[in-house]
Amino acid sequence: MQRNILLFSFLFVPVLLLLMFVLYPLFELIRLSFTDWNGMDAKQVYIGFDNYMKMFTDSSDVWLSLRNNGFYFLFHLIMIPLELAVAVVLDSKIRANKFFKTVVFMPYIINGVAISYMFAFFYSPINGGLNGILEVLGLESLIQNWLTDESIVNLSLVFVSIWRFSGFHIILFLAGLQSIPQDQFEAAKIDGASSIQNFWYIIVPGVKKVLEVLLFLNVVGALQVFDIPYIMTQGGPGHASSTFTLYTLETAFKFNNFGMASAMGITMLVLIIVLNSVQKRLFNLKGVDEE
Amino acid sequence: MTPRLGVAVKKLAVYVILIAICLMIFIPLLITLFASFKTSMEIGSEFSLKPPGSFDFDNYSVVLEKGKFLQGFGNSMFLVAVSVVINALLGTMTAYAINRFDFRLKKIILGLFVAGMIMPGMITEISRFTVIKNLGLYNTIWAPIVIYAAANLVQLYIYTQFINGIPKELDESAMLDGCSYFAVFNKMIFPLLLPATATLGIIKAVDVMNDMYVPYLYMPSSTLRTLTTTLMYFSSSKFGSWDYLSAAIILVMLPTLVIYLLFSKYIFKGIVAGAVKG
């Protein structure tokens, strides 16, 4: 009896909150994706799969935005081996490694909106920091309109994202490295293993779990990129630096097309699940011989 | 090249790379910090990495007065305090109930929490918006609070890990001494979880301080702006030139940076515990 009272009183509030603010909205999102609701009228007409059809056939900006998400995904993916390398270095007995760890992780803690404005200033064409530095280095030929040139704006934004999140990945790798038992390295040393062999046969399998988490976070993160482009370029010029989330929220709250936006939201959820399971399968295929 | 020289060269290369990384992190921050002490004339004419001629806080006082950054700071602190307390309570209670008891709905409840974790947060705002509006929470400070309290599986996961480390025999002997389940939780479990709570509380505090979209969407009222949304408003208003804006950026970065530098050990711990074992 006392047990049931406890279970009820301890779980009621958390579960209620979860149902009201997480799960009910999910089901609402699915339902709304089949309507033409504009967010205000009481009237919601069910229109079947029209929103989904329209999204895939009639909206080139959706594809453009998705391609931009692809940029974030790709570049963060390329960074992963480099981040692992830095983590290995920081894990070794180098001087001041605590200082380096603290500095490397710092960007992840800083307010994302502040970072975005900071880089808007850094990239600014009039006396911006980056162009100023290029000038001092005698590299005037590299000076660009970092945020208004369609061909380069996404790279500029991806760099901000890497600046912000790489340290977080490095710290995760460090945690993985510290969980590798030291005697494996000692045994390898006795067998005369080179540092490259150490890397492939001890370190990479040792951080497999972290790699898996990172690959998942990369899919979710890349698909959800929002605040950096929203603050720095509002998705512009045109929709050149828009992302899927930015476009979705614009569709809902700027153009009052909640039905369409819901369909996009559900599409993102499906994309996250599909991409992640594909990635996991590929990862495990490759990982079999390492076990 | 002798082997020893080779090692030295390698070491040197490692430091060069690490210092280059640090420079990449510091340069944009330094430029902004320097600009926050310069006049807009100086920003326009001087090299951005040239330190300011004098450290006068004119830009800061303008930002603090006209931008209402103190009000934003107050609102942020209120949100942080309430969210951290609610999270500590709900988190420990849920973890205790789920870890120490077997009951019929346990699997379903755990499943609900996992489902909540996979949901892409921002996207659900489209439908959550109506829920908040219908409950009358729109444009009140309670909207972010219920949302921050709602789903936090990572936290639940870490708490469960920590509870697992507390031997069940302790519970049982306390019960033999006449403690009720509630007393076991109050007198033993909750205090023993305090180290975990400290770590999670700091991480939660940083998250809430830095969150942009929930306050931006649900609290448009000018008196409810948080530090982050104050910055957004300030930058789009007529004060938004780089001299003032730089000072505003630094002001917004400062609280979380201070938290970080004071507690980085605990922040590392929590993030590591949340991600690696998950």
Coordinates of C-alpha atoms in Angstrom, one line a residue:
Chain A
M1 CA 0.0 0.0 0.0
Q2 CA 2.6 2.5 1.1
R3 CA 4.6 1.3 -1.9
N4 CA 1.8 2.2 -4.3
I5 CA 1.3 5.6 -2.7
L6 CA 5.0 6.3 -3.2
L7 CA 5.1 5.2 -6.8
F8 CA 2.1 7.3 -7.6
S9 CA 3.2 10.4 -5.8
F10 CA 6.8 10.2 -7.2
L11 CA 5.9 9.4 -10.8
F12 CA 2.6 11.3 -11.3
V13 CA 4.1 14.7 -12.0
P14 CA 7.0 13.7 -14.2
V15 CA 4.9 11.4 -16.3
L16 CA 2.1 14.0 -16.6
L17 CA 4.6 16.6 -17.7
L18 CA 6.1 14.2 -20.2
L19 CA 2.7 13.3 -21.6
M20 CA 1.5 16.9 -21.9
F21 CA 4.6 18.6 -23.2
V22 CA 6.4 15.9 -25.2
L23 CA 4.2 13.0 -26.2
Y24 CA 0.9 14.7 -26.8
P25 CA 2.6 17.3 -29.0
L26 CA 4.1 14.5 -31.0
F27 CA 0.7 13.0 -31.8
E28 CA -0.7 16.4 -32.5
L29 CA 2.2 17.0 -34.9
I30 CA 1.3 13.8 -36.8
R31 CA -2.4 14.7 -36.9
L32 CA -1.8 18.3 -37.9
S33 CA 0.5 17.2 -40.7
F34 CA -2.6 15.9 -42.5
T35 CA -4.5 19.2 -42.2
D36 CA -4.3 22.6 -43.7
W37 CA -4.4 24.4 -40.4
N38 CA -3.1 28.0 -40.4
G39 CA -2.5 28.1 -36.7
M40 CA -5.4 30.5 -35.8
D41 CA -8.7 29.4 -37.3
A42 CA -10.8 26.8 -35.5
K43 CA -11.2 25.1 -38.8
Q44 CA -8.9 22.3 -39.7
V45 CA -9.6 20.5 -42.9
Y46 CA -8.0 17.1 -43.4
I47 CA -6.3 17.0 -46.7
G48 CA -4.6 13.6 -46.6
F49 CA -1.0 13.5 -47.8
D50 CA -1.2 16.8 -49.7
N51 CA 1.3 18.5 -47.4
Y52 CA 3.8 15.7 -47.9
M53 CA 3.3 15.6 -51.7
K54 CA 3.7 19.3 -51.9
M55 CA 6.8 19.3 -49.8
F56 CA 8.6 16.9 -52.1
T57 CA 7.4 18.0 -55.4
D58 CA 6.6 21.7 -55.2
S59 CA 9.1 23.3 -52.9
S60 CA 12.6 23.6 -54.0
D61 CA 13.6 25.6 -50.9
V62 CA 13.0 22.4 -48.8
W63 CA 15.6 20.6 -50.9
L64 CA 18.0 23.5 -50.8
S65 CA 17.6 23.6 -47.0
L66 CA 18.1 19.9 -46.7
R67 CA 21.3 20.1 -48.8
N68 CA 22.6 22.8 -46.4
N69 CA 22.0 20.4 -43.5
G70 CA 24.1 17.9 -45.5
F71 CA 27.0 20.4 -45.4
Y72 CA 26.9 20.5 -41.6
F73 CA 26.7 16.7 -41.5
L74 CA 29.6 16.2 -43.9
F75 CA 32.0 18.7 -42.4
H76 CA 31.4 17.5 -38.8
L77 CA 31.9 14.0 -40.0
I78 CA 35.3 14.9 -41.6
M79 CA 36.2 16.6 -38.3
I80 CA 35.7 13.4 -36.2
P81 CA 39.1 11.7 -36.9
L82 CA 40.9 15.0 -36.2
E83 CA 39.0 15.4 -33.0
L84 CA 40.0 11.9 -32.0
A85 CA 43.6 12.8 -32.8
V86 CA 43.5 15.9 -30.6
A87 CA 41.9 13.8 -27.8
V88 CA 44.7 11.3 -28.0
V89 CA 47.3 14.1 -27.7
L90 CA 45.5 15.6 -24.8
D91 CA 45.3 12.2 -23.1
S92 CA 49.1 11.8 -23.3
K93 CA 51.4 13.3 -20.7
I94 CA 51.9 16.7 -22.2
R95 CA 52.5 19.9 -20.3
A96 CA 49.5 22.1 -19.5
N97 CA 47.0 19.5 -20.8
K98 CA 44.4 20.7 -18.2
F99 CA 44.7 24.2 -19.6
F100 CA 44.2 22.9 -23.2
K101 CA 41.3 20.8 -22.2
T102 CA 39.5 23.7 -20.5
V103 CA 40.1 26.0 -23.5
V104 CA 39.1 23.5 -26.1
F105 CA 35.8 22.8 -24.4
M106 CA 35.0 26.4 -23.6
P107 CA 33.1 27.3 -26.9
Y108 CA 30.5 24.6 -26.1
I109 CA 29.6 26.3 -22.8
I110 CA 29.2 29.8 -24.3
N111 CA 25.8 31.1 -25.2
G112 CA 25.1 30.1 -28.8
V113 CA 23.3 33.4 -29.7
A114 CA 26.3 35.4 -28.4
I115 CA 28.6 33.2 -30.5
S116 CA 26.5 33.8 -33.5
Y117 CA 26.6 37.6 -33.1
M118 CA 30.3 37.4 -32.4
F119 CA 31.0 35.6 -35.7
A120 CA 28.6 37.9 -37.5
F121 CA 31.0 40.7 -36.4
F122 CA 34.1 38.5 -37.2
Y123 CA 32.8 38.0 -40.8
S124 CA 31.6 41.5 -41.2
P125 CA 32.7 43.0 -44.5
I126 CA 33.3 46.5 -43.0
N127 CA 36.3 46.2 -40.7
G128 CA 35.4 42.6 -39.7
G129 CA 38.1 40.7 -37.9
L130 CA 38.7 38.0 -40.5
N131 CA 39.2 40.4 -43.4
G132 CA 41.3 42.6 -41.2
I133 CA 43.6 39.6 -40.4
L134 CA 43.8 38.5 -44.0
E135 CA 44.9 42.1 -44.9
V136 CA 47.6 42.2 -42.3
L137 CA 48.9 38.8 -43.5
G138 CA 49.0 40.1 -47.0
L139 CA 46.3 37.8 -48.2
E140 CA 44.0 40.4 -49.5
S141 CA 43.1 38.1 -52.4
L142 CA 41.2 35.8 -50.0
I143 CA 39.0 38.6 -48.7
Q144 CA 35.3 37.6 -49.2
N145 CA 31.8 38.7 -48.4
W146 CA 31.6 35.8 -45.9
L147 CA 27.9 36.0 -45.2
T148 CA 26.4 37.5 -48.3
D149 CA 28.1 35.4 -51.0
E150 CA 25.9 32.5 -51.8
S151 CA 28.7 30.2 -52.7
I152 CA 30.5 30.7 -49.4
V153 CA 27.9 31.5 -46.8
N154 CA 27.3 27.9 -45.8
L155 CA 31.0 27.2 -45.3
S156 CA 31.3 30.3 -43.1
L157 CA 28.4 29.1 -41.0
V158 CA 29.7 25.5 -40.8
F159 CA 32.9 26.8 -39.5
V160 CA 31.0 28.5 -36.6
S161 CA 29.3 25.2 -35.9
I162 CA 32.7 23.3 -35.8
W163 CA 34.2 26.1 -33.7
R164 CA 31.4 25.5 -31.2
F165 CA 31.0 21.8 -31.1
S166 CA 34.4 20.2 -31.7
G167 CA 35.6 20.7 -28.2
F168 CA 32.6 18.8 -26.9
H169 CA 33.4 15.9 -29.2
I170 CA 37.1 16.0 -28.0
I171 CA 35.9 15.8 -24.4
L172 CA 33.7 12.8 -25.2
F173 CA 36.6 11.1 -26.9
L174 CA 38.8 11.8 -23.9
A175 CA 36.2 10.1 -21.6
G176 CA 36.3 7.1 -24.0
L177 CA 40.1 7.0 -23.9
Q178 CA 40.2 7.0 -20.2
S179 CA 38.0 4.0 -20.1
I180 CA 40.6 1.9 -22.0
P181 CA 42.5 -0.3 -19.5
Q182 CA 46.2 0.8 -19.3
D183 CA 47.4 -2.8 -19.4
Q184 CA 46.4 -3.1 -23.0
F185 CA 48.9 -0.4 -23.9
E186 CA 51.5 -2.1 -21.7
A187 CA 51.0 -5.4 -23.4
A188 CA 51.2 -3.7 -26.8
K189 CA 54.5 -2.1 -25.8
I190 CA 56.0 -5.4 -24.8
D191 CA 55.0 -6.8 -28.2
G192 CA 56.7 -3.8 -29.8
A193 CA 53.6 -2.2 -31.3
S194 CA 54.1 1.0 -33.2
S195 CA 52.0 4.0 -32.3
I196 CA 50.0 3.6 -35.5
Q197 CA 49.2 0.0 -34.5
N198 CA 48.3 1.2 -31.0
F199 CA 45.9 3.7 -32.7
W200 CA 44.2 1.1 -34.9
Y201 CA 44.1 -1.9 -32.6
I202 CA 43.5 -0.4 -29.2
I203 CA 42.4 3.2 -29.4
V204 CA 39.8 3.0 -32.2
P205 CA 38.0 -0.1 -30.8
G206 CA 38.3 1.4 -27.3
V207 CA 36.4 4.5 -28.3
K208 CA 33.8 2.7 -30.4
K209 CA 31.0 3.5 -28.0
V210 CA 31.9 7.2 -28.1
L211 CA 32.1 7.0 -31.9
E212 CA 28.6 5.6 -32.0
V213 CA 27.2 8.3 -29.8
L214 CA 29.0 11.0 -31.9
L215 CA 27.6 9.6 -35.1
F216 CA 24.1 9.7 -33.6
L217 CA 24.6 13.2 -32.3
N218 CA 25.9 14.3 -35.7
V219 CA 22.8 13.2 -37.5
V220 CA 20.5 14.8 -35.0
G221 CA 22.6 17.9 -34.7
A222 CA 23.1 18.4 -38.4
L223 CA 19.4 18.0 -39.1
Q224 CA 18.4 20.4 -36.3
V225 CA 20.9 23.2 -37.0
F226 CA 19.0 26.4 -36.3
D227 CA 20.3 29.1 -34.2
I228 CA 23.6 29.8 -36.0
P229 CA 22.0 30.5 -39.4
Y230 CA 18.9 32.1 -37.9
I231 CA 20.9 34.7 -36.0
M232 CA 23.7 35.2 -38.5
T233 CA 21.9 35.3 -41.9
Q234 CA 18.2 34.6 -41.3
G235 CA 18.8 31.8 -43.8
G236 CA 19.8 34.3 -46.5
P237 CA 20.8 35.5 -49.0
G238 CA 17.5 34.3 -50.3
H239 CA 17.3 30.8 -48.8
A240 CA 21.0 30.0 -49.6
S241 CA 21.9 29.3 -46.0
S242 CA 18.5 28.1 -44.7
T243 CA 18.3 24.8 -42.9
F244 CA 15.5 22.3 -42.6
T245 CA 14.5 23.4 -39.1
L246 CA 14.8 27.1 -39.9
Y247 CA 12.6 26.6 -42.9
T248 CA 10.1 24.5 -40.9
L249 CA 9.7 27.1 -38.2
E250 CA 9.5 29.9 -40.7
T251 CA 6.7 28.0 -42.4
A252 CA 4.8 27.7 -39.1
F253 CA 5.4 30.9 -37.3
K254 CA 6.1 33.3 -40.2
F255 CA 3.8 32.0 -42.9
N256 CA 1.2 30.5 -40.6
N257 CA 1.2 27.2 -42.4
F258 CA 1.1 24.9 -39.4
G259 CA -0.1 21.9 -41.4
M260 CA 2.8 22.0 -43.9
A261 CA 5.3 22.7 -41.1
S262 CA 4.0 19.7 -39.1
A263 CA 4.5 17.5 -42.2
M264 CA 8.1 18.8 -42.4
G265 CA 8.6 18.1 -38.7
I266 CA 7.4 14.5 -39.1
T267 CA 9.7 14.1 -42.1
M268 CA 12.6 15.2 -40.0
L269 CA 11.8 12.7 -37.3
V270 CA 11.6 9.9 -39.9
L271 CA 14.9 11.2 -41.4
I272 CA 16.6 11.1 -38.0
I273 CA 15.4 7.5 -37.4
V274 CA 16.3 6.2 -40.9
L275 CA 19.7 7.9 -41.2
N276 CA 20.7 6.8 -37.7
S277 CA 19.8 3.2 -38.3
V278 CA 21.6 3.1 -41.7
Q279 CA 24.6 4.7 -40.1
K280 CA 24.5 2.2 -37.2
R281 CA 24.3 -0.7 -39.6
L282 CA 27.2 0.5 -41.7
F283 CA 29.2 1.2 -38.6
N284 CA 28.6 -2.3 -37.3
L285 CA 29.5 -4.0 -40.6
K286 CA 32.8 -2.2 -40.5
G287 CA 33.3 -2.8 -36.8
V288 CA 32.8 -6.6 -36.8
D289 CA 36.5 -7.6 -37.2
E290 CA 37.5 -5.2 -34.5
E291 CA 35.7 -7.0 -31.7
Chain B
M1 CA 67.9 12.7 -37.5
T2 CA 68.7 11.1 -34.2
P3 CA 65.8 9.4 -32.4
R4 CA 65.9 11.9 -29.6
L5 CA 65.7 14.8 -32.0
G6 CA 62.8 13.1 -33.7
V7 CA 60.9 12.9 -30.5
A8 CA 61.6 16.6 -29.8
V9 CA 60.4 17.6 -33.2
K10 CA 57.3 15.6 -32.8
K11 CA 56.6 17.2 -29.4
L12 CA 57.2 20.6 -30.8
A13 CA 54.7 19.9 -33.6
V14 CA 52.1 18.8 -31.1
Y15 CA 52.4 22.1 -29.2
V16 CA 52.3 24.1 -32.3
I17 CA 49.0 22.4 -33.3
L18 CA 47.5 22.8 -29.8
I19 CA 48.5 26.5 -29.7
A20 CA 47.0 27.0 -33.1
I21 CA 43.8 25.5 -31.9
C22 CA 43.8 27.8 -28.9
L23 CA 44.4 30.8 -31.1
M24 CA 41.5 29.8 -33.3
I25 CA 39.3 29.7 -30.2
F26 CA 40.6 32.9 -28.6
I27 CA 40.9 35.2 -31.7
P28 CA 37.2 35.8 -32.3
L29 CA 36.6 36.2 -28.5
L30 CA 39.5 38.6 -28.2
I31 CA 38.3 40.7 -31.1
T32 CA 34.9 41.0 -29.5
L33 CA 36.4 41.8 -26.1
F34 CA 38.7 44.5 -27.5
A35 CA 35.8 46.0 -29.5
S36 CA 33.7 46.2 -26.4
F37 CA 36.1 48.8 -25.1
K38 CA 36.5 50.8 -28.3
T39 CA 34.4 53.5 -29.8
S40 CA 32.8 52.8 -33.1
M41 CA 35.3 55.2 -34.7
E42 CA 38.2 53.1 -33.4
I43 CA 36.5 49.8 -34.5
G44 CA 36.2 51.3 -37.9
S45 CA 39.8 52.4 -38.2
E46 CA 42.0 50.2 -36.1
F47 CA 43.2 46.6 -36.7
S48 CA 40.7 44.4 -34.8
L49 CA 43.4 42.6 -32.8
K50 CA 44.9 45.8 -31.5
P51 CA 44.1 46.1 -27.8
P52 CA 41.9 49.1 -26.9
G53 CA 43.8 52.3 -25.9
S54 CA 41.9 52.5 -22.6
F55 CA 39.6 50.3 -20.7
D56 CA 36.6 52.5 -20.1
F57 CA 33.3 50.9 -19.6
D58 CA 31.2 53.4 -21.6
N59 CA 29.8 50.8 -23.9
Y60 CA 28.9 48.6 -21.0
S61 CA 27.0 51.3 -19.1
V62 CA 25.1 52.2 -22.3
V63 CA 24.2 48.5 -22.8
L64 CA 23.2 48.0 -19.1
E65 CA 21.0 51.1 -19.1
K66 CA 19.4 51.1 -22.5
G67 CA 19.4 47.3 -23.0
K68 CA 17.9 46.3 -19.7
F69 CA 20.5 43.6 -19.4
L70 CA 20.1 43.4 -15.6
Q71 CA 16.4 42.6 -16.0
G72 CA 17.3 39.9 -18.5
F73 CA 19.9 38.6 -16.1
G74 CA 17.3 38.6 -13.3
N75 CA 14.8 36.6 -15.4
S76 CA 17.4 34.2 -16.5
M77 CA 18.5 33.6 -12.9
F78 CA 14.9 33.0 -11.8
L79 CA 14.5 30.5 -14.6
V80 CA 17.7 28.8 -13.7
A81 CA 17.0 28.6 -10.0
V82 CA 13.4 27.2 -10.4
S83 CA 14.4 24.8 -13.2
V84 CA 17.4 23.4 -11.3
V85 CA 15.3 22.8 -8.1
I86 CA 12.4 21.2 -10.0
N87 CA 14.8 19.1 -12.0
A88 CA 16.7 17.9 -8.9
L89 CA 13.5 16.9 -7.2
L90 CA 11.7 15.3 -10.1
G91 CA 14.9 13.7 -11.3
T92 CA 15.8 12.0 -8.0
M93 CA 12.2 11.0 -7.3
T94 CA 11.7 9.4 -10.7
A95 CA 15.1 7.6 -10.6
Y96 CA 14.3 6.3 -7.1
A97 CA 10.9 5.0 -8.1
I98 CA 12.2 3.4 -11.3
N99 CA 15.4 1.9 -9.9
R100 CA 14.2 0.5 -6.6
F101 CA 10.8 -0.8 -7.4
D102 CA 9.3 -3.2 -9.9
F103 CA 5.8 -2.4 -11.0
R104 CA 3.5 -3.1 -13.9
L105 CA 3.8 0.1 -15.8
K106 CA 7.6 0.4 -15.4
K107 CA 8.5 -0.6 -18.9
I108 CA 5.9 1.7 -20.4
I109 CA 7.0 4.7 -18.3
L110 CA 10.7 4.1 -19.3
G111 CA 9.6 3.8 -22.9
L112 CA 7.9 7.2 -22.6
F113 CA 11.0 8.8 -21.4
V114 CA 13.1 7.3 -24.2
A115 CA 10.6 8.5 -26.8
G116 CA 10.8 11.9 -25.3
M117 CA 14.6 11.8 -25.8
I118 CA 14.4 11.1 -29.5
M119 CA 12.0 13.9 -30.3
P120 CA 13.6 16.8 -32.1
G121 CA 12.8 19.5 -29.6
M122 CA 12.4 22.5 -31.8
I123 CA 10.1 20.8 -34.2
T124 CA 7.5 19.9 -31.5
E125 CA 7.2 23.6 -30.8
I126 CA 4.8 23.7 -33.7
S127 CA 2.2 21.6 -31.7
R128 CA 3.4 22.4 -28.2
F129 CA 2.7 26.0 -28.8
T130 CA -1.1 25.3 -28.8
V131 CA -0.8 23.3 -25.6
I132 CA 1.0 26.1 -23.8
K133 CA -1.6 28.6 -25.1
N134 CA -4.6 26.5 -24.1
L135 CA -3.2 26.1 -20.6
G136 CA -2.9 29.9 -20.3
L137 CA 0.9 29.7 -19.9
Y138 CA 1.7 31.7 -23.0
N139 CA 3.7 34.9 -22.2
T140 CA 4.3 33.9 -18.6
I141 CA 7.5 32.7 -17.1
W142 CA 6.0 29.3 -16.4
A143 CA 6.0 28.3 -20.0
P144 CA 9.7 27.7 -20.1
I145 CA 9.7 26.2 -16.6
V146 CA 7.2 23.4 -17.5
I147 CA 9.1 22.7 -20.7
Y148 CA 12.5 22.5 -19.1
A149 CA 11.0 20.2 -16.4
A150 CA 9.2 17.9 -18.9
A151 CA 11.8 15.7 -20.5
N152 CA 15.2 15.0 -19.4
L153 CA 16.2 11.4 -20.0
V154 CA 19.9 12.0 -19.9
Q155 CA 19.5 13.3 -16.4
L156 CA 17.3 10.4 -15.4
Y157 CA 19.9 8.1 -16.8
I158 CA 22.7 9.6 -14.8
Y159 CA 20.6 9.6 -11.6
T160 CA 19.8 5.9 -12.1
Q161 CA 23.5 5.1 -12.6
F162 CA 24.3 6.8 -9.3
I163 CA 21.4 5.1 -7.4
N164 CA 22.7 1.8 -8.7
G165 CA 25.9 2.6 -6.8
I166 CA 24.0 2.9 -3.5
P167 CA 23.7 -0.6 -2.0
K168 CA 20.1 -1.8 -1.6
E169 CA 21.1 -3.2 1.8
L170 CA 21.2 0.4 3.1
D171 CA 17.6 0.9 2.2
E172 CA 16.6 -2.4 3.8
S173 CA 18.4 -1.8 7.1
A174 CA 16.8 1.7 7.3
M175 CA 13.4 0.1 6.7
L176 CA 14.1 -2.5 9.5
D177 CA 14.8 0.5 11.8
G178 CA 11.3 1.7 11.0
C179 CA 11.8 4.1 8.1
S180 CA 9.1 4.4 5.6
Y181 CA 9.9 4.5 1.8
F182 CA 9.5 8.3 2.0
A183 CA 11.9 8.5 4.9
V184 CA 14.4 6.3 3.0
F185 CA 14.3 8.7 0.1
N186 CA 14.4 11.9 2.2
K187 CA 17.1 10.8 4.7
M188 CA 19.3 8.6 2.6
I189 CA 18.8 8.5 -1.2
F190 CA 18.4 12.2 -1.8
P191 CA 21.4 13.3 0.3
L192 CA 23.5 10.5 -1.2
L193 CA 22.6 11.8 -4.7
L194 CA 23.7 15.3 -3.9
P195 CA 27.1 15.0 -5.7
A196 CA 25.2 13.9 -8.9
T197 CA 22.7 16.7 -8.3
A198 CA 25.5 19.3 -8.1
T199 CA 26.9 18.1 -11.4
L200 CA 23.5 17.9 -13.2
G201 CA 22.4 21.2 -11.7
I202 CA 25.4 23.1 -13.1
I203 CA 24.8 21.6 -16.5
K204 CA 21.1 22.4 -16.3
A205 CA 21.9 25.9 -15.3
V206 CA 24.2 26.4 -18.3
D207 CA 21.5 24.9 -20.6
V208 CA 18.8 27.2 -19.3
M209 CA 21.0 30.3 -19.4
N210 CA 21.9 29.6 -23.0
D211 CA 18.5 28.5 -24.3
M212 CA 17.2 30.8 -26.9
Y213 CA 14.2 29.4 -28.6
V214 CA 11.8 28.6 -25.8
P215 CA 11.9 32.1 -24.2
Y216 CA 11.9 33.7 -27.6
L217 CA 8.8 31.8 -28.7
Y218 CA 6.8 31.7 -25.5
M219 CA 7.7 35.0 -23.7
P220 CA 7.5 37.9 -26.2
S221 CA 6.7 40.3 -23.4
S222 CA 9.5 42.9 -22.9
T223 CA 9.6 42.4 -19.2
L224 CA 10.1 38.7 -19.5
R225 CA 13.2 38.8 -21.7
T226 CA 16.0 36.5 -20.6
L227 CA 19.7 37.4 -21.0
T228 CA 19.7 35.6 -24.4
T229 CA 16.5 37.2 -25.8
T230 CA 17.6 40.6 -24.5
L231 CA 20.7 40.2 -26.7
M232 CA 18.6 39.3 -29.7
Y233 CA 16.3 42.3 -29.1
F234 CA 19.2 44.6 -28.5
S235 CA 21.0 43.6 -31.7
S236 CA 18.0 44.3 -33.8
S237 CA 17.2 47.6 -32.2
K238 CA 18.7 50.9 -33.2
F239 CA 21.5 50.5 -30.6
G240 CA 22.9 47.5 -32.5
S241 CA 26.2 49.0 -33.7
W242 CA 29.3 46.9 -33.1
D243 CA 30.7 48.9 -30.2
Y244 CA 27.6 48.4 -28.1
L245 CA 26.8 45.0 -29.5
S246 CA 30.3 43.7 -28.6
A247 CA 29.8 44.8 -25.0
A248 CA 26.3 43.1 -25.0
I249 CA 27.8 39.9 -26.4
I250 CA 30.5 39.9 -23.6
L251 CA 27.9 40.5 -21.0
V252 CA 25.8 37.6 -22.1
M253 CA 28.8 35.2 -22.3
L254 CA 30.1 36.2 -18.9
P255 CA 27.7 34.3 -16.5
T256 CA 28.2 30.9 -18.2
L257 CA 31.9 31.5 -18.6
V258 CA 32.2 32.2 -14.9
I259 CA 30.1 29.1 -14.1
Y260 CA 32.3 27.1 -16.4
L261 CA 35.7 28.3 -15.1
L262 CA 34.6 27.6 -11.5
F263 CA 33.0 24.3 -12.0
S264 CA 34.5 22.8 -15.2
K265 CA 35.4 19.6 -13.4
Y266 CA 31.7 18.9 -12.6
I267 CA 30.6 19.9 -16.1
F268 CA 33.0 17.5 -17.7
K269 CA 31.9 14.8 -15.3
G270 CA 28.2 15.2 -16.1
I271 CA 28.6 15.4 -19.8
V272 CA 30.8 12.4 -19.9
A273 CA 28.5 10.4 -17.7
G274 CA 25.5 11.3 -19.9
A275 CA 27.0 10.6 -23.2
V276 CA 29.5 7.7 -23.0
K277 CA 27.4 5.2 -21.2
G278 CA 24.3 6.0 -23.0

